[in-house]
Amino acid sequence: MLEKLGKVKEHVDNAVGQQKEANQKLPLRQLPQAQPNQRASEEELKKALEALQDEEQQQQQQQQQQQQGNEEENEEGGKDEQQEGQQDQEQGDEEKEKEQQEQEMQAAKAEDILNEEKDQREERRRQMPVRFRAVDKNW
């Protein structure tokens, strides 16, 4: 169990490092360069979550085995444990959805900033006076 928690911690630490690198690139308007770090961070978080889920699944299997042995004694206690396991899994799914929504919001914000910069550049280009130069008449 300690080994798995160590792996989870390692993945989370890697994800934090990738996020820091990505955040350093954001103020410089280097969003395309920050995207690989964002993706790597996302992968590390997924790995950490999978490692936790694997541990959780093993614990659930052990609980189920214990339940089968205790089923004759107390059927209601086993049902409660299964419901708790399902609730934990639902909470994990909700957290995944929240993280995904946050990443989508950040991507949308970044895209909005880029679009705004593009619009401002286009407006500045339109405001610049067009200069014509004299052309010699050859006729």
CSV table of C-alpha atoms in Angstrom, one decimal:
chain,number,residue,atom,x,y,z
A,1,MET,CA,0.0,0.0,0.0
A,2,LEU,CA,2.9,2.4,0.8
A,3,GLU,CA,4.4,1.7,-2.6
A,4,LYS,CA,1.2,2.6,-4.4
A,5,LEU,CA,0.9,5.8,-2.4
A,6,GLY,CA,4.5,6.6,-3.2
A,7,LYS,CA,3.7,6.2,-6.9
A,8,VAL,CA,0.6,8.4,-6.5
A,9,LYS,CA,2.7,11.1,-4.8
A,10,GLU,CA,5.3,10.8,-7.6
A,11,HIS,CA,2.7,11.3,-10.3
A,12,VAL,CA,1.1,14.2,-8.4
A,13,ASP,CA,4.5,15.9,-7.9
A,14,ASN,CA,5.2,15.4,-11.7
A,15,ALA,CA,1.9,17.0,-12.5
A,16,VAL,CA,2.6,20.0,-10.2
A,17,GLY,CA,5.9,20.5,-11.9
A,18,GLN,CA,4.4,20.4,-15.3
A,19,GLN,CA,1.7,22.9,-14.2
A,20,LYS,CA,4.4,25.2,-12.9
A,21,GLU,CA,6.2,25.1,-16.2
A,22,ALA,CA,3.0,25.8,-18.1
A,23,ASN,CA,2.1,28.7,-15.8
A,24,GLN,CA,5.5,30.3,-16.4
A,25,LYS,CA,4.9,30.3,-20.1
A,26,LEU,CA,1.4,31.8,-19.9
A,27,PRO,CA,2.3,35.4,-19.0
A,28,LEU,CA,4.6,35.4,-22.0
A,29,ARG,CA,1.7,34.6,-24.3
A,30,GLN,CA,3.4,31.4,-25.3
A,31,LEU,CA,0.2,29.3,-25.1
A,32,PRO,CA,1.3,26.8,-27.8
A,33,GLN,CA,4.5,26.2,-25.8
A,34,ALA,CA,2.5,25.7,-22.6
A,35,GLN,CA,0.1,23.1,-24.0
A,36,PRO,CA,2.6,20.2,-23.9
A,37,ASN,CA,3.2,20.9,-20.2
A,38,GLN,CA,-0.6,21.1,-19.6
A,39,ARG,CA,-1.1,17.7,-21.4
A,40,ALA,CA,1.8,16.1,-19.5
A,41,SER,CA,0.3,17.4,-16.2
A,42,GLU,CA,-3.1,16.0,-17.2
A,43,GLU,CA,-1.5,12.6,-17.9
A,44,GLU,CA,0.3,12.6,-14.6
A,45,LEU,CA,-2.9,13.4,-12.7
A,46,LYS,CA,-4.7,10.6,-14.6
A,47,LYS,CA,-1.9,8.1,-13.7
A,48,ALA,CA,-2.2,9.2,-10.0
A,49,LEU,CA,-6.0,8.8,-10.1
A,50,GLU,CA,-5.7,5.4,-11.7
A,51,ALA,CA,-3.2,4.3,-9.1
A,52,LEU,CA,-5.6,5.4,-6.4
A,53,GLN,CA,-8.5,3.6,-8.1
A,54,ASP,CA,-6.4,0.4,-8.3
A,55,GLU,CA,-5.8,0.6,-4.6
A,56,GLU,CA,-9.4,1.4,-4.0
A,57,GLN,CA,-10.5,-1.6,-6.1
A,58,GLN,CA,-8.2,-3.9,-4.2
A,59,GLN,CA,-9.7,-2.7,-1.0
A,60,GLN,CA,-13.2,-3.2,-2.3
A,61,GLN,CA,-12.3,-6.7,-3.3
A,62,GLN,CA,-11.0,-7.4,0.1
A,63,GLN,CA,-14.1,-6.0,1.6
A,64,GLN,CA,-16.2,-8.1,-0.7
A,65,GLN,CA,-14.3,-11.2,0.4
A,66,GLN,CA,-14.9,-10.3,4.0
A,67,GLN,CA,-18.5,-9.6,3.3
A,68,GLN,CA,-19.0,-13.0,1.8
A,69,GLY,CA,-17.6,-14.6,5.0
A,70,ASN,CA,-19.8,-12.3,7.2
A,71,GLU,CA,-22.9,-12.4,5.0
A,72,GLU,CA,-24.5,-15.2,7.0
A,73,GLU,CA,-24.1,-13.1,10.1
A,74,ASN,CA,-25.1,-9.7,8.9
A,75,GLU,CA,-26.5,-9.0,5.4
A,76,GLU,CA,-27.3,-5.3,6.0
A,77,GLY,CA,-23.7,-4.4,7.0
A,78,GLY,CA,-22.4,-5.6,3.6
A,79,LYS,CA,-25.0,-3.5,1.7
A,80,ASP,CA,-23.8,-0.4,3.5
A,81,GLU,CA,-20.2,-1.0,2.6
A,82,GLN,CA,-21.1,-1.4,-1.1
A,83,GLN,CA,-23.1,1.8,-1.0
A,84,GLU,CA,-20.2,3.6,0.5
A,85,GLY,CA,-17.9,2.2,-2.3
A,86,GLN,CA,-20.3,3.4,-4.9
A,87,GLN,CA,-20.5,6.8,-3.3
A,88,ASP,CA,-16.7,7.1,-3.3
A,89,GLN,CA,-16.5,6.1,-6.9
A,90,GLU,CA,-19.2,8.7,-7.8
A,91,GLN,CA,-17.3,11.4,-6.0
A,92,GLY,CA,-14.1,10.5,-7.9
A,93,ASP,CA,-16.1,10.8,-11.2
A,94,GLU,CA,-17.4,14.2,-10.1
A,95,GLU,CA,-13.8,15.3,-9.3
A,96,LYS,CA,-12.7,14.2,-12.8
A,97,GLU,CA,-15.5,16.1,-14.4
A,98,LYS,CA,-14.7,19.3,-12.4
A,99,GLU,CA,-11.0,19.0,-13.4
A,100,GLN,CA,-11.9,18.6,-17.0
A,101,GLN,CA,-14.3,21.6,-16.8
A,102,GLU,CA,-11.6,23.7,-15.3
A,103,GLN,CA,-9.2,22.8,-18.0
A,104,GLU,CA,-11.8,23.6,-20.7
A,105,MET,CA,-12.4,26.9,-19.0
A,106,GLN,CA,-8.7,27.7,-19.0
A,107,ALA,CA,-8.4,26.8,-22.7
A,108,ALA,CA,-11.5,28.9,-23.5
A,109,LYS,CA,-9.9,31.9,-21.6
A,110,ALA,CA,-6.7,31.4,-23.5
A,111,GLU,CA,-8.5,31.3,-26.8
A,112,ASP,CA,-10.5,34.4,-25.9
A,113,ILE,CA,-7.2,36.2,-25.1
A,114,LEU,CA,-5.7,35.2,-28.4
A,115,ASN,CA,-8.8,36.2,-30.3
A,116,GLU,CA,-8.8,39.6,-28.5
A,117,GLU,CA,-5.2,40.2,-29.4
A,118,LYS,CA,-5.9,39.3,-33.0
A,119,ASP,CA,-8.8,41.7,-33.1
A,120,GLN,CA,-6.7,44.5,-31.6
A,121,ARG,CA,-3.9,43.8,-34.1
A,122,GLU,CA,-6.4,44.0,-36.9
A,123,GLU,CA,-7.9,47.2,-35.6
A,124,ARG,CA,-4.4,48.8,-35.3
A,125,ARG,CA,-3.7,47.7,-38.9
A,126,ARG,CA,-6.9,49.4,-40.1
A,127,GLN,CA,-6.1,52.6,-38.3
A,128,MET,CA,-2.7,53.0,-39.9
A,129,PRO,CA,-2.8,55.5,-42.7
A,130,VAL,CA,-2.3,54.0,-46.2
A,131,ARG,CA,0.6,55.7,-47.9
A,132,PHE,CA,0.6,55.9,-51.6
A,133,ARG,CA,3.8,56.7,-53.4
A,134,ALA,CA,4.0,58.6,-56.6
A,135,VAL,CA,4.3,56.6,-59.8
A,136,ASP,CA,6.1,58.0,-62.9
A,137,LYS,CA,4.0,58.4,-65.9
A,138,ASN,CA,5.4,56.5,-68.8
A,139,TRP,CA,2.9,57.5,-71.4
